PDB file of C-alpha atoms in Angstrom:
ATOM      1  CA  LYS A   1      57.176 104.492  67.374  1.00  0.00           C
ATOM      2  CA  SER A   2      58.358 101.995  64.814  1.00  0.00           C
ATOM      3  CA  THR A   3      55.720  99.421  65.927  1.00  0.00           C
ATOM      4  CA  HIS A   4      52.850  97.698  63.987  1.00  0.00           C
ATOM      5  CA  GLN A   5      50.070  99.198  65.863  1.00  0.00           C
ATOM      6  CA  GLY A   6      51.885 102.428  66.081  1.00  0.00           C
ATOM      7  CA  GLN A   7      52.230 102.649  62.317  1.00  0.00           C
ATOM      8  CA  GLY A   8      48.451 101.730  61.670  1.00  0.00           C
ATOM      9  CA  ASP A   9      47.218 104.340  63.897  1.00  0.00           C
ATOM     10  CA  VAL A  10      49.428 107.283  62.188  1.00  0.00           C
ATOM     11  CA  ASN A  11      48.426 105.947  58.614  1.00  0.00           C
ATOM     12  CA  LYS A  12      44.704 107.214  59.722  1.00  0.00           C
ATOM     13  CA  TYR A  13      45.729 110.631  59.260  1.00  0.00           C
ATOM     14  CA  LYS A  14      46.984 112.868  56.365  1.00  0.00           C
ATOM     15  CA  CYS A  15      50.776 112.747  57.324  1.00  0.00           C
ATOM     16  CA  LYS A  16      54.229 112.342  55.945  1.00  0.00           C
ATOM     17  CA  ILE A  17      55.975 109.035  57.616  1.00  0.00           C
ATOM     18  CA  ILE A  18      59.675 109.033  57.303  1.00  0.00           C
ATOM     19  CA  ARG A  19      61.302 105.889  57.674  1.00  0.00           C
ATOM     20  CA  LEU A  20      64.894 105.704  58.977  1.00  0.00           C
ATOM     21  CA  GLU A  21      67.346 102.830  57.546  1.00  0.00           C
ATOM     22  CA  ARG A  22      68.241 102.154  61.193  1.00  0.00           C
ATOM     23  CA  ASN A  23      67.783 103.446  64.758  1.00  0.00           C
ATOM     24  CA  SER A  24      70.091 106.041  64.884  1.00  0.00           C
ATOM     25  CA  GLY A  25      68.756 107.460  68.260  1.00  0.00           C
ATOM     26  CA  VAL A  26      66.058 110.140  69.419  1.00  0.00           C
ATOM     27  CA  ALA A  27      68.234 113.242  68.292  1.00  0.00           C
ATOM     28  CA  THR A  28      68.761 112.016  65.212  1.00  0.00           C
ATOM     29  CA  ALA A  29      64.783 111.174  64.486  1.00  0.00           C
ATOM     30  CA  ARG A  30      63.742 114.700  65.617  1.00  0.00           C
ATOM     31  CA  ASN A  31      66.219 116.439  63.477  1.00  0.00           C
ATOM     32  CA  VAL A  32      65.058 114.316  60.477  1.00  0.00           C
ATOM     33  CA  GLY A  33      61.474 115.362  61.148  1.00  0.00           C
ATOM     34  CA  ALA A  34      62.593 119.106  61.560  1.00  0.00           C
ATOM     35  CA  ARG A  35      64.311 119.524  58.423  1.00  0.00           C
ATOM     36  CA  ASN A  36      61.564 117.775  56.428  1.00  0.00           C
ATOM     37  CA  ALA A  37      58.869 120.011  58.194  1.00  0.00           C
ATOM     38  CA  LYS A  38      57.367 122.644  55.583  1.00  0.00           C
ATOM     39  CA  THR A  39      56.070 124.922  58.427  1.00  0.00           C
ATOM     40  CA  ASP A  40      57.533 127.803  60.391  1.00  0.00           C
ATOM     41  CA  PHE A  41      56.763 126.283  63.628  1.00  0.00           C
ATOM     42  CA  LEU A  42      57.796 122.815  64.935  1.00  0.00           C
ATOM     43  CA  VAL A  43      56.047 120.768  67.909  1.00  0.00           C
ATOM     44  CA  PHE A  44      57.658 117.884  69.269  1.00  0.00           C
ATOM     45  CA  ILE A  45      55.604 114.991  71.077  1.00  0.00           C
ATOM     46  CA  ASP A  46      57.121 112.109  72.401  1.00  0.00           C
ATOM     47  CA  SER A  47      55.720 108.614  71.485  1.00  0.00           C
ATOM     48  CA  ASP A  48      54.879 107.591  75.092  1.00  0.00           C
ATOM     49  CA  ILE A  49      52.561 110.667  76.121  1.00  0.00           C
ATOM     50  CA  LEU A  50      49.235 111.255  75.680  1.00  0.00           C
ATOM     51  CA  VAL A  51      48.540 115.055  74.368  1.00  0.00           C
ATOM     52  CA  HIS A  52      44.926 116.473  75.419  1.00  0.00           C
ATOM     53  CA  ASN A  53      42.594 117.529  72.683  1.00  0.00           C
ATOM     54  CA  ASP A  54      43.561 121.725  73.219  1.00  0.00           C
ATOM     55  CA  THR A  55      47.287 120.959  73.787  1.00  0.00           C
ATOM     56  CA  ILE A  56      48.537 122.181  70.488  1.00  0.00           C
ATOM     57  CA  SER A  57      46.085 125.158  70.008  1.00  0.00           C
ATOM     58  CA  ARG A  58      46.805 126.375  73.656  1.00  0.00           C
ATOM     59  CA  MET A  59      50.611 126.609  72.523  1.00  0.00           C
ATOM     60  CA  VAL A  60      49.353 128.493  69.517  1.00  0.00           C
ATOM     61  CA  LYS A  61      47.169 130.659  71.522  1.00  0.00           C
ATOM     62  CA  THR A  62      49.975 131.279  73.987  1.00  0.00           C
ATOM     63  CA  TYR A  63      52.460 132.098  71.362  1.00  0.00           C
ATOM     64  CA  LYS A  64      50.013 134.584  69.422  1.00  0.00           C
ATOM     65  CA  LEU A  65      49.406 136.387  72.602  1.00  0.00           C
ATOM     66  CA  ASN A  66      52.947 136.780  74.074  1.00  0.00           C
ATOM     67  CA  PRO A  67      55.391 137.473  70.895  1.00  0.00           C
ATOM     68  CA  GLN A  68      58.434 137.339  73.278  1.00  0.00           C
ATOM     69  CA  MET A  69      57.768 133.498  74.019  1.00  0.00           C
ATOM     70  CA  LYS A  70      59.476 131.541  71.171  1.00  0.00           C
ATOM     71  CA  ILE A  71      59.587 128.141  72.661  1.00  0.00           C
ATOM     72  CA  ILE A  72      56.650 126.883  74.806  1.00  0.00           C
ATOM     73  CA  GLY A  73      56.591 123.482  76.656  1.00  0.00           C
ATOM     74  CA  ALA A  74      53.697 121.519  78.177  1.00  0.00           C
ATOM     75  CA  VAL A  75      53.574 119.894  81.619  1.00  0.00           C
ATOM     76  CA  ASN A  76      52.616 116.616  83.320  1.00  0.00           C
ATOM     77  CA  SER A  77      48.996 116.894  84.258  1.00  0.00           C
ATOM     78  CA  GLY A  78      49.781 114.637  87.089  1.00  0.00           C
ATOM     79  CA  LYS A  79      46.937 112.321  86.067  1.00  0.00           C
ATOM     80  CA  TYR A  80      47.114 108.679  86.770  1.00  0.00           C
ATOM     81  CA  ILE A  81      46.810 106.557  83.881  1.00  0.00           C
ATOM     82  CA  SER A  82      47.055 103.250  85.866  1.00  0.00           C
ATOM     83  CA  LYS A  83      46.546 102.612  89.110  1.00  0.00           C
ATOM     84  CA  ASN A  84      49.905 101.171  90.425  1.00  0.00           C
ATOM     85  CA  PHE A  85      51.499 102.780  93.200  1.00  0.00           C
ATOM     86  CA  GLY A  86      54.924 103.487  91.191  1.00  0.00           C
ATOM     87  CA  GLU A  87      53.045 105.695  88.389  1.00  0.00           C
ATOM     88  CA  LYS A  88      51.085 107.560  91.006  1.00  0.00           C
ATOM     89  CA  PHE A  89      54.278 108.544  92.893  1.00  0.00           C
ATOM     90  CA  LEU A  90      56.271 109.637  89.730  1.00  0.00           C
ATOM     91  CA  ALA A  91      53.327 111.564  88.456  1.00  0.00           C
ATOM     92  CA  SER A  92      52.927 113.482  91.884  1.00  0.00           C
ATOM     93  CA  LYS A  93      56.689 113.958  92.298  1.00  0.00           C
ATOM     94  CA  ILE A  94      57.269 115.685  88.672  1.00  0.00           C
ATOM     95  CA  LEU A  95      54.178 117.568  88.974  1.00  0.00           C
ATOM     96  CA  TYR A  96      55.702 118.830  92.035  1.00  0.00           C
ATOM     97  CA  ASP A  97      58.980 119.617  90.277  1.00  0.00           C
ATOM     98  CA  TYR A  98      57.684 122.206  88.506  1.00  0.00           C
ATOM     99  CA  LYS A  99      57.527 124.617  91.622  1.00  0.00           C
ATOM    100  CA  TRP A 100      54.815 126.916  90.543  1.00  0.00           C
ATOM    101  CA  LYS A 101      54.823 130.149  92.184  1.00  0.00           C
ATOM    102  CA  ASN A 102      51.289 131.879  93.260  1.00  0.00           C
ATOM    103  CA  LYS A 103      49.382 133.233  89.909  1.00  0.00           C
ATOM    104  CA  ASP A 104      52.285 131.641  87.780  1.00  0.00           C
ATOM    105  CA  LYS A 105      50.433 131.061  84.307  1.00  0.00           C
ATOM    106  CA  CYS A 106      53.919 129.931  82.424  1.00  0.00           C
ATOM    107  CA  ARG A 107      57.520 130.229  83.713  1.00  0.00           C
ATOM    108  CA  LYS A 108      60.871 130.053  82.533  1.00  0.00           C
ATOM    109  CA  PHE A 109      62.527 126.564  82.524  1.00  0.00           C
ATOM    110  CA  SER A 110      66.335 125.544  82.373  1.00  0.00           C
ATOM    111  CA  SER A 111      65.385 122.502  79.805  1.00  0.00           C
ATOM    112  CA  PHE A 112      63.651 122.503  76.453  1.00  0.00           C
ATOM    113  CA  GLN A 113      60.584 120.296  77.259  1.00  0.00           C
ATOM    114  CA  SER A 114      61.169 117.784  74.555  1.00  0.00           C
ATOM    115  CA  GLU A 115      58.432 115.359  75.415  1.00  0.00           C
ATOM    116  CA  CYS A 116      56.105 117.954  74.222  1.00  0.00           C
ATOM    117  CA  CYS A 117      57.287 121.466  73.109  1.00  0.00           C
ATOM    118  CA  PHE A 118      56.486 124.324  70.561  1.00  0.00           C
ATOM    119  CA  ILE A 119      59.483 126.126  68.906  1.00  0.00           C
ATOM    120  CA  GLU A 120      59.974 128.747  66.049  1.00  0.00           C
ATOM    121  CA  LYS A 121      61.795 126.569  63.447  1.00  0.00           C
ATOM    122  CA  ARG A 122      64.187 129.345  62.316  1.00  0.00           C
ATOM    123  CA  ILE A 123      65.439 129.143  66.171  1.00  0.00           C
ATOM    124  CA  PHE A 124      65.554 125.214  66.300  1.00  0.00           C
ATOM    125  CA  ASN A 125      67.821 125.509  62.993  1.00  0.00           C
ATOM    126  CA  GLU A 126      69.967 128.547  64.412  1.00  0.00           C
ATOM    127  CA  VAL A 127      70.929 126.775  67.520  1.00  0.00           C
ATOM    128  CA  GLY A 128      71.780 123.468  65.388  1.00  0.00           C
ATOM    129  CA  GLY A 129      69.063 121.247  66.384  1.00  0.00           C
ATOM    130  CA  PHE A 130      69.602 118.191  68.893  1.00  0.00           C
ATOM    131  CA  ASP A 131      73.186 116.929  69.414  1.00  0.00           C
ATOM    132  CA  ILE A 132      73.267 113.591  68.001  1.00  0.00           C
ATOM    133  CA  ILE A 133      75.573 111.962  70.173  1.00  0.00           C
ATOM    134  CA  TYR A 134      72.564 111.262  72.560  1.00  0.00           C
ATOM    135  CA  LYS A 135      71.010 107.999  71.398  1.00  0.00           C
ATOM    136  CA  LYS A 136      68.652 107.314  73.971  1.00  0.00           C
ATOM    137  CA  ALA A 137      66.119 109.711  75.291  1.00  0.00           C
ATOM    138  CA  GLY A 138      67.130 111.831  78.172  1.00  0.00           C
ATOM    139  CA  VAL A 139      69.843 114.676  78.898  1.00  0.00           C
ATOM    140  CA  GLU A 140      69.828 115.686  74.974  1.00  0.00           C
ATOM    141  CA  GLU A 141      66.671 118.153  76.282  1.00  0.00           C
ATOM    142  CA  TYR A 142      68.951 119.539  78.745  1.00  0.00           C
ATOM    143  CA  GLU A 143      71.871 120.241  76.720  1.00  0.00           C
ATOM    144  CA  PHE A 144      69.418 121.488  73.532  1.00  0.00           C
ATOM    145  CA  GLY A 145      68.223 124.191  76.250  1.00  0.00           C
ATOM    146  CA  ASP A 146      71.616 125.029  77.412  1.00  0.00           C
ATOM    147  CA  ARG A 147      72.762 126.143  73.941  1.00  0.00           C
ATOM    148  CA  LEU A 148      69.207 127.764  73.505  1.00  0.00           C
ATOM    149  CA  ILE A 149      69.818 130.022  76.704  1.00  0.00           C
ATOM    150  CA  LYS A 150      73.349 130.652  75.472  1.00  0.00           C
ATOM    151  CA  LYS A 151      71.765 132.241  72.486  1.00  0.00           C
ATOM    152  CA  GLY A 152      69.480 134.361  73.995  1.00  0.00           C
ATOM    153  CA  TYR A 153      66.314 132.313  74.132  1.00  0.00           C
ATOM    154  CA  MET A 154      64.246 131.096  76.764  1.00  0.00           C
ATOM    155  CA  ASN A 155      62.545 128.023  77.299  1.00  0.00           C
ATOM    156  CA  TYR A 156      59.135 128.369  78.639  1.00  0.00           C
ATOM    157  CA  ILE A 157      56.221 126.087  80.357  1.00  0.00           C
ATOM    158  CA  CYS A 158      53.059 126.869  80.900  1.00  0.00           C
ATOM    159  CA  LYS A 159      50.616 125.694  83.527  1.00  0.00           C
ATOM    160  CA  ASP A 160      47.489 125.260  81.565  1.00  0.00           C
ATOM    161  CA  ILE A 161      48.879 123.375  78.269  1.00  0.00           C
ATOM    162  CA  LEU A 162      48.927 119.953  79.505  1.00  0.00           C
ATOM    163  CA  TYR A 163      49.810 115.997  78.399  1.00  0.00           C
ATOM    164  CA  ASP A 164      49.234 112.920  80.476  1.00  0.00           C
ATOM    165  CA  ASN A 165      52.319 110.267  81.012  1.00  0.00           C
ATOM    166  CA  PRO A 166      51.919 106.609  81.731  1.00  0.00           C
ATOM    167  CA  TYR A 167      55.320 106.253  84.124  1.00  0.00           C
ATOM    168  CA  ASN A 168      57.104 102.952  84.629  1.00  0.00           C
ATOM    169  CA  ILE A 169      57.098 100.883  87.660  1.00  0.00           C
ATOM    170  CA  LEU A 170      59.768 102.345  90.039  1.00  0.00           C
ATOM    171  CA  SER A 171      62.146 100.125  89.596  1.00  0.00           C
ATOM    172  CA  GLU A 172      62.178 100.723  85.825  1.00  0.00           C
ATOM    173  CA  ARG A 173      62.456 104.282  86.509  1.00  0.00           C
ATOM    174  CA  ALA A 174      65.184 103.893  88.899  1.00  0.00           C
ATOM    175  CA  TYR A 175      67.478 102.208  86.254  1.00  0.00           C
ATOM    176  CA  LYS A 176      66.379 105.057  83.638  1.00  0.00           C
ATOM    177  CA  LEU A 177      67.368 107.623  85.976  1.00  0.00           C
ATOM    178  CA  PHE A 178      70.380 106.048  86.797  1.00  0.00           C
ATOM    179  CA  ARG A 179      71.588 105.535  83.191  1.00  0.00           C
ATOM    180  CA  ARG A 180      70.485 109.085  82.544  1.00  0.00           C
ATOM    181  CA  THR A 181      72.395 110.495  85.451  1.00  0.00           C
ATOM    182  CA  SER A 182      75.688 108.925  84.190  1.00  0.00           C
ATOM    183  CA  ILE A 183      75.118 110.815  80.735  1.00  0.00           C
ATOM    184  CA  TYR A 184      74.170 114.350  82.750  1.00  0.00           C
ATOM    185  CA  VAL A 185      77.168 114.323  85.076  1.00  0.00           C
ATOM    186  CA  PRO A 186      79.729 115.129  82.246  1.00  0.00           C
ATOM    187  CA  LEU A 187      77.076 117.768  80.601  1.00  0.00           C
ATOM    188  CA  PHE A 188      76.901 119.411  84.199  1.00  0.00           C
ATOM    189  CA  LEU A 189      80.621 119.556  84.607  1.00  0.00           C
ATOM    190  CA  LYS A 190      80.936 120.790  81.335  1.00  0.00           C
ATOM    191  CA  LYS A 191      78.844 123.653  82.178  1.00  0.00           C
ATOM    192  CA  ARG A 192      79.916 124.087  85.679  1.00  0.00           C
ATOM    193  CA  ARG A 193      76.991 125.525  87.066  1.00  0.00           C
ATOM    194  CA  PHE A 194      73.669 124.255  88.410  1.00  0.00           C
ATOM    195  CA  GLU A 195      70.395 124.991  86.385  1.00  0.00           C
ATOM    196  CA  SER A 196      68.648 128.276  87.942  1.00  0.00           C
ATOM    197  CA  ASP A 197      64.989 127.792  86.312  1.00  0.00           C
ATOM    198  CA  GLY A 198      64.576 123.605  86.362  1.00  0.00           C
ATOM    199  CA  GLY A 199      63.665 120.881  88.130  1.00  0.00           C
ATOM    200  CA  THR A 200      66.774 118.457  87.741  1.00  0.00           C
ATOM    201  CA  GLY A 201      69.894 120.164  88.144  1.00  0.00           C
ATOM    202  CA  THR A 202      69.388 122.445  90.741  1.00  0.00           C
ATOM    203  CA  ALA A 203      71.504 123.287  93.803  1.00  0.00           C
ATOM    204  CA  PHE A 204      68.283 122.221  95.474  1.00  0.00           C
ATOM    205  CA  GLU A 205      68.218 119.014  93.926  1.00  0.00           C
ATOM    206  CA  ALA A 206      71.931 118.778  94.435  1.00  0.00           C
ATOM    207  CA  PHE A 207      71.665 118.952  98.051  1.00  0.00           C
ATOM    208  CA  MET A 208      68.429 116.497  98.129  1.00  0.00           C
ATOM    209  CA  ALA A 209      70.374 113.764  96.486  1.00  0.00           C
ATOM    210  CA  LEU A 210      73.322 114.060  98.985  1.00  0.00           C
ATOM    211  CA  PHE A 211      71.149 114.353 101.691  1.00  0.00           C
ATOM    212  CA  SER A 212      69.554 111.287 100.728  1.00  0.00           C
ATOM    213  CA  PHE A 213      72.623 109.577  99.889  1.00  0.00           C
ATOM    214  CA  PHE A 214      73.790 110.047 103.436  1.00  0.00           C
ATOM    215  CA  GLY A 215      70.482 109.139 104.954  1.00  0.00           C
ATOM    216  CA  PHE A 216      70.352 105.590 102.888  1.00  0.00           C
ATOM    217  CA  VAL A 217      74.214 104.793 103.842  1.00  0.00           C
ATOM    218  CA  THR A 218      73.989 105.639 107.960  1.00  0.00           C
ATOM    219  CA  LEU A 219      70.478 103.405 108.064  1.00  0.00           C
ATOM    220  CA  PRO A 220      72.266 100.396 109.208  1.00  0.00           C
ATOM    221  CA  LEU A 221      73.519 102.468 111.996  1.00  0.00           C
ATOM    222  CA  GLY A 222      69.605 102.476 113.666  1.00  0.00           C
ATOM    223  CA  LEU A 223      70.413  98.636 114.096  1.00  0.00           C
ATOM    224  CA  VAL A 224      73.140  98.790 115.826  1.00  0.00           C
ATOM    225  CA  GLU A 225      72.179 102.211 118.344  1.00  0.00           C
ATOM    226  CA  TYR A 226      69.653 104.236 117.654  1.00  0.00           C
ATOM    227  CA  LYS A 227      71.664 107.114 118.922  1.00  0.00           C
ATOM    228  CA  LEU A 228      74.061 107.032 116.168  1.00  0.00           C
ATOM    229  CA  TYR A 229      71.251 107.200 113.821  1.00  0.00           C
ATOM    230  CA  ILE A 230      70.185 110.442 115.541  1.00  0.00           C
ATOM    231  CA  ILE A 231      74.030 111.857 115.138  1.00  0.00           C
TER     232      ILE A 231
END
């Protein structure tokens, strides 16, 4: 993140800082970082999350113990960074969205967990990296995850690999989701199928969105006649 305070924090560590001439979007920035990486593995971490002390070490351990898992994503811990209701609500909802089954430690996921994810560099290069048409964060991870699956790779998320996320207030989150939906819908129409292992574009989520919409638009009927609302 190109803030003065952020650069000051980064400069305390032995790392290479790459400065882009202009803000070309999150996809471009990630691709540049991946292109300049000298290792065989990449870990993407968004600027607005807090990784735990063992987040990356757990990714490496999981990778070594499970050779078939080439892409390993962390998940939201559900921890509240602040006291406001909006953040508590969003953290709880997103934690629920993972829909873990009993005894699940890791599970398949339709999307690439771009906010905090480990991937072999050769796979990232083979698939072609993020699509640079996506300037702002959001949706690029679904499109990239879809291409990974088409190439025969699977995205995984693991229950014990965690990060914390300080979410926005509800109004800001609603605007962000509205913007992302306007981008996601064309991608969905292009794929012409629901996600089977994700928490965003599944058939269940589509049904709940439709149910919520009709519930909202029919709410005024209850002010006229409660029997109409029941119907």
